PDB file of C-alpha atoms in Angstrom:
ATOM      1  CA  UNK A 131     -36.550 -31.056 -59.136  1.00  0.00           C
ATOM      2  CA  UNK A 132     -37.101 -28.399 -56.511  1.00  0.00           C
ATOM      3  CA  UNK A 133     -37.864 -29.514 -52.987  1.00  0.00           C
ATOM      4  CA  UNK A 134     -40.835 -27.149 -52.906  1.00  0.00           C
ATOM      5  CA  UNK A 135     -42.548 -29.244 -55.582  1.00  0.00           C
ATOM      6  CA  UNK A 136     -42.427 -32.265 -53.266  1.00  0.00           C
ATOM      7  CA  UNK A 137     -42.735 -30.576 -49.895  1.00  0.00           C
ATOM      8  CA  UNK A 138     -44.706 -27.350 -49.520  1.00  0.00           C
ATOM      9  CA  UNK A 139     -42.866 -24.419 -47.976  1.00  0.00           C
ATOM     10  CA  UNK A 140     -45.882 -23.615 -45.820  1.00  0.00           C
ATOM     11  CA  UNK A 141     -46.354 -25.892 -42.810  1.00  0.00           C
ATOM     12  CA  UNK A 142     -49.371 -28.223 -43.030  1.00  0.00           C
ATOM     13  CA  UNK A 143     -52.409 -27.456 -40.897  1.00  0.00           C
ATOM     14  CA  UNK A 144     -51.605 -30.195 -38.364  1.00  0.00           C
ATOM     15  CA  UNK A 145     -48.147 -28.664 -37.775  1.00  0.00           C
ATOM     16  CA  UNK A 146     -49.679 -25.216 -37.367  1.00  0.00           C
ATOM     17  CA  UNK A 147     -52.189 -26.684 -34.916  1.00  0.00           C
ATOM     18  CA  UNK A 148     -49.371 -28.110 -32.790  1.00  0.00           C
ATOM     19  CA  UNK A 149     -47.379 -24.887 -32.912  1.00  0.00           C
ATOM     20  CA  UNK A 150     -50.467 -22.806 -32.091  1.00  0.00           C
ATOM     21  CA  UNK A 151     -51.594 -25.051 -29.204  1.00  0.00           C
ATOM     22  CA  UNK A 152     -51.465 -22.980 -26.019  1.00  0.00           C
ATOM     23  CA  UNK A 153     -49.253 -25.501 -24.181  1.00  0.00           C
ATOM     24  CA  UNK A 154     -46.605 -25.930 -26.895  1.00  0.00           C
ATOM     25  CA  UNK A 155     -44.592 -22.871 -25.872  1.00  0.00           C
ATOM     26  CA  UNK A 156     -44.525 -23.652 -22.094  1.00  0.00           C
ATOM     27  CA  UNK A 157     -43.747 -27.341 -22.690  1.00  0.00           C
ATOM     28  CA  UNK A 158     -40.983 -26.378 -25.123  1.00  0.00           C
ATOM     29  CA  UNK A 159     -39.436 -24.020 -22.578  1.00  0.00           C
ATOM     30  CA  UNK A 160     -39.582 -26.753 -19.927  1.00  0.00           C
ATOM     31  CA  UNK A 161     -37.932 -29.255 -22.283  1.00  0.00           C
ATOM     32  CA  UNK A 162     -35.212 -26.732 -23.142  1.00  0.00           C
ATOM     33  CA  UNK A 163     -34.213 -26.314 -19.500  1.00  0.00           C
ATOM     34  CA  UNK A 164     -34.653 -29.966 -18.495  1.00  0.00           C
ATOM     35  CA  UNK A 165     -30.890 -30.641 -18.588  1.00  0.00           C
ATOM     36  CA  UNK A 166     -30.353 -27.863 -16.057  1.00  0.00           C
ATOM     37  CA  UNK A 167     -33.238 -28.945 -13.834  1.00  0.00           C
ATOM     38  CA  UNK A 168     -31.768 -32.446 -13.703  1.00  0.00           C
ATOM     39  CA  UNK A 169     -28.337 -30.981 -12.942  1.00  0.00           C
ATOM     40  CA  UNK A 170     -29.789 -28.872 -10.149  1.00  0.00           C
ATOM     41  CA  UNK A 171     -31.488 -31.899  -8.611  1.00  0.00           C
ATOM     42  CA  UNK A 172     -28.185 -33.780  -8.629  1.00  0.00           C
ATOM     43  CA  UNK A 173     -26.211 -30.815  -7.271  1.00  0.00           C
ATOM     44  CA  UNK A 174     -28.713 -30.054  -4.499  1.00  0.00           C
ATOM     45  CA  UNK A 175     -28.828 -33.762  -3.645  1.00  0.00           C
ATOM     46  CA  UNK A 176     -25.040 -33.946  -3.357  1.00  0.00           C
ATOM     47  CA  UNK A 177     -23.506 -30.538  -2.620  1.00  0.00           C
ATOM     48  CA  UNK A 178     -20.116 -32.054  -1.695  1.00  0.00           C
ATOM     49  CA  UNK A 179     -20.150 -33.825  -5.064  1.00  0.00           C
ATOM     50  CA  UNK A 180     -20.945 -30.543  -6.828  1.00  0.00           C
ATOM     51  CA  UNK A 181     -17.969 -28.927  -5.110  1.00  0.00           C
ATOM     52  CA  UNK A 182     -15.748 -31.911  -5.974  1.00  0.00           C
ATOM     53  CA  UNK A 183     -16.754 -31.616  -9.633  1.00  0.00           C
ATOM     54  CA  UNK A 184     -15.593 -28.000  -9.738  1.00  0.00           C
ATOM     55  CA  UNK A 185     -12.300 -28.963  -8.098  1.00  0.00           C
ATOM     56  CA  UNK A 186     -11.872 -31.798 -10.606  1.00  0.00           C
ATOM     57  CA  UNK A 187     -11.886 -29.240 -13.413  1.00  0.00           C
ATOM     58  CA  UNK A 188      -9.381 -27.006 -11.607  1.00  0.00           C
ATOM     59  CA  UNK A 189     -11.833 -24.326 -10.515  1.00  0.00           C
ATOM     60  CA  UNK A 190     -10.904 -22.867  -7.135  1.00  0.00           C
ATOM     61  CA  UNK A 191     -12.305 -22.076  -4.708  1.00  0.00           C
ATOM     62  CA  UNK A 192     -14.484 -24.987  -5.724  1.00  0.00           C
ATOM     63  CA  UNK A 193     -17.310 -24.108  -3.321  1.00  0.00           C
ATOM     64  CA  UNK A 194     -17.636 -20.665  -4.940  1.00  0.00           C
ATOM     65  CA  UNK A 195     -17.753 -22.122  -8.467  1.00  0.00           C
ATOM     66  CA  UNK A 196     -20.290 -24.729  -7.385  1.00  0.00           C
ATOM     67  CA  UNK A 197     -22.462 -21.985  -5.909  1.00  0.00           C
ATOM     68  CA  UNK A 198     -22.149 -19.863  -9.054  1.00  0.00           C
ATOM     69  CA  UNK A 199     -23.018 -22.869 -11.222  1.00  0.00           C
ATOM     70  CA  UNK A 200     -26.131 -23.602  -9.178  1.00  0.00           C
ATOM     71  CA  UNK A 201     -27.156 -19.937  -9.154  1.00  0.00           C
ATOM     72  CA  UNK A 202     -26.823 -19.504 -12.928  1.00  0.00           C
ATOM     73  CA  UNK A 203     -28.602 -22.774 -13.685  1.00  0.00           C
ATOM     74  CA  UNK A 204     -31.430 -21.949 -11.289  1.00  0.00           C
ATOM     75  CA  UNK A 205     -31.879 -18.307 -12.296  1.00  0.00           C
ATOM     76  CA  UNK A 206     -31.631 -18.938 -16.035  1.00  0.00           C
ATOM     77  CA  UNK A 207     -34.040 -21.865 -15.855  1.00  0.00           C
ATOM     78  CA  UNK A 208     -36.614 -19.974 -13.795  1.00  0.00           C
ATOM     79  CA  UNK A 209     -36.491 -16.972 -16.119  1.00  0.00           C
ATOM     80  CA  UNK A 210     -37.036 -19.154 -19.203  1.00  0.00           C
ATOM     81  CA  UNK A 211     -39.769 -21.152 -17.485  1.00  0.00           C
ATOM     82  CA  UNK A 212     -41.582 -17.965 -16.460  1.00  0.00           C
ATOM     83  CA  UNK A 213     -41.974 -16.984 -20.102  1.00  0.00           C
ATOM     84  CA  UNK A 214     -40.837 -13.420 -19.366  1.00  0.00           C
ATOM     85  CA  UNK A 215     -37.428 -12.097 -20.345  1.00  0.00           C
ATOM     86  CA  UNK A 216     -36.719 -15.386 -22.107  1.00  0.00           C
ATOM     87  CA  UNK A 217     -33.823 -13.694 -23.910  1.00  0.00           C
ATOM     88  CA  UNK A 218     -32.114 -13.100 -20.545  1.00  0.00           C
ATOM     89  CA  UNK A 219     -32.480 -16.657 -19.256  1.00  0.00           C
ATOM     90  CA  UNK A 220     -31.502 -18.060 -22.655  1.00  0.00           C
ATOM     91  CA  UNK A 221     -28.456 -15.812 -22.727  1.00  0.00           C
ATOM     92  CA  UNK A 222     -27.424 -16.849 -19.226  1.00  0.00           C
ATOM     93  CA  UNK A 223     -27.669 -20.554 -19.975  1.00  0.00           C
ATOM     94  CA  UNK A 224     -26.113 -20.241 -23.446  1.00  0.00           C
ATOM     95  CA  UNK A 225     -23.042 -18.460 -22.059  1.00  0.00           C
ATOM     96  CA  UNK A 226     -22.858 -20.886 -19.130  1.00  0.00           C
ATOM     97  CA  UNK A 227     -23.043 -23.837 -21.533  1.00  0.00           C
ATOM     98  CA  UNK A 228     -20.393 -22.333 -23.805  1.00  0.00           C
ATOM     99  CA  UNK A 229     -17.997 -21.785 -20.909  1.00  0.00           C
ATOM    100  CA  UNK A 230     -18.682 -25.311 -19.684  1.00  0.00           C
ATOM    101  CA  UNK A 231     -17.692 -26.646 -23.093  1.00  0.00           C
ATOM    102  CA  UNK A 232     -14.262 -25.036 -22.916  1.00  0.00           C
ATOM    103  CA  UNK A 233     -13.703 -26.040 -19.287  1.00  0.00           C
ATOM    104  CA  UNK A 234     -15.190 -29.532 -19.060  1.00  0.00           C
ATOM    105  CA  UNK A 235     -15.504 -31.039 -22.539  1.00  0.00           C
ATOM    106  CA  UNK A 236     -12.037 -30.515 -23.992  1.00  0.00           C
ATOM    107  CA  UNK A 237     -12.228 -33.448 -26.385  1.00  0.00           C
ATOM    108  CA  UNK A 238      -9.209 -32.158 -28.302  1.00  0.00           C
ATOM    109  CA  UNK A 239      -7.030 -33.054 -25.313  1.00  0.00           C
ATOM    110  CA  UNK A 240      -8.361 -36.610 -24.995  1.00  0.00           C
ATOM    111  CA  UNK A 241      -8.169 -39.848 -26.935  1.00  0.00           C
ATOM    112  CA  UNK A 242     -10.127 -43.056 -27.372  1.00  0.00           C
ATOM    113  CA  UNK A 243     -13.477 -43.522 -25.674  1.00  0.00           C
ATOM    114  CA  UNK A 244     -13.009 -40.414 -23.514  1.00  0.00           C
ATOM    115  CA  UNK A 245     -12.481 -38.284 -26.627  1.00  0.00           C
ATOM    116  CA  UNK A 246     -15.556 -39.808 -28.281  1.00  0.00           C
ATOM    117  CA  UNK A 247     -17.757 -39.117 -25.247  1.00  0.00           C
ATOM    118  CA  UNK A 248     -16.460 -35.571 -24.739  1.00  0.00           C
ATOM    119  CA  UNK A 249     -16.807 -34.755 -28.452  1.00  0.00           C
ATOM    120  CA  UNK A 250     -20.405 -35.980 -28.471  1.00  0.00           C
ATOM    121  CA  UNK A 251     -21.257 -33.940 -25.396  1.00  0.00           C
ATOM    122  CA  UNK A 252     -19.497 -30.890 -26.841  1.00  0.00           C
ATOM    123  CA  UNK A 253     -21.539 -30.935 -30.033  1.00  0.00           C
ATOM    124  CA  UNK A 254     -24.786 -31.814 -28.239  1.00  0.00           C
ATOM    125  CA  UNK A 255     -24.260 -28.753 -26.079  1.00  0.00           C
ATOM    126  CA  UNK A 256     -23.445 -26.671 -29.146  1.00  0.00           C
ATOM    127  CA  UNK A 257     -26.897 -27.621 -30.411  1.00  0.00           C
ATOM    128  CA  UNK A 258     -28.346 -26.647 -27.028  1.00  0.00           C
ATOM    129  CA  UNK A 259     -26.737 -23.204 -27.329  1.00  0.00           C
ATOM    130  CA  UNK A 260     -28.371 -22.863 -30.751  1.00  0.00           C
ATOM    131  CA  UNK A 261     -31.670 -23.881 -29.121  1.00  0.00           C
ATOM    132  CA  UNK A 262     -31.322 -21.047 -26.608  1.00  0.00           C
ATOM    133  CA  UNK A 263     -30.756 -18.582 -29.436  1.00  0.00           C
ATOM    134  CA  UNK A 264     -33.795 -19.934 -31.253  1.00  0.00           C
ATOM    135  CA  UNK A 265     -35.885 -19.702 -28.057  1.00  0.00           C
ATOM    136  CA  UNK A 266     -34.876 -16.058 -27.612  1.00  0.00           C
ATOM    137  CA  UNK A 267     -35.822 -15.362 -31.231  1.00  0.00           C
ATOM    138  CA  UNK A 268     -39.121 -17.239 -30.876  1.00  0.00           C
ATOM    139  CA  UNK A 269     -39.953 -15.267 -27.735  1.00  0.00           C
ATOM    140  CA  UNK A 270     -39.211 -12.033 -29.558  1.00  0.00           C
ATOM    141  CA  UNK A 271     -41.329 -13.101 -32.534  1.00  0.00           C
ATOM    142  CA  UNK A 272     -44.240 -13.993 -30.243  1.00  0.00           C
ATOM    143  CA  UNK A 273     -44.304 -10.432 -28.928  1.00  0.00           C
ATOM    144  CA  UNK A 274     -43.034  -8.393 -31.855  1.00  0.00           C
ATOM    145  CA  UNK A 275     -39.736  -6.632 -31.298  1.00  0.00           C
ATOM    146  CA  UNK A 276     -40.264  -6.317 -27.532  1.00  0.00           C
ATOM    147  CA  UNK A 277     -37.790  -8.103 -25.316  1.00  0.00           C
ATOM    148  CA  UNK A 278     -39.871  -8.182 -22.159  1.00  0.00           C
ATOM    149  CA  UNK A 279     -41.698 -11.406 -22.940  1.00  0.00           C
TER     150      UNK A 279
END
């Protein structure tokens, strides 16, 4: 039995209504960047802690890496939230997240509970990277082939 005989390929009207609601796209963009907004709040609330985190992962000078981290998180988030040039903000945060995975979530070097936690975070962030790609594609689709959305 084909799935399409049980579940229609076309979205039901209620799903279309949600997707077409004027606030769905802004709320979705806000949800997508929420991890980075929370991180920024923590980093701005404890700048010495942000610097110490960079040093913990062997990034020196730690103050420079902390500043770069804050700048990328802030700029990428604001660009996505603005709804214009979503592809740029999504690209910034996707690359940042990918680099973070290799630097901070090296589950293959750990064991036990630490490995479990790092592996989970690694794959959660992999899904987040995919979400950024999907957001860039959705932004492009909303405005045709233009990239200045």
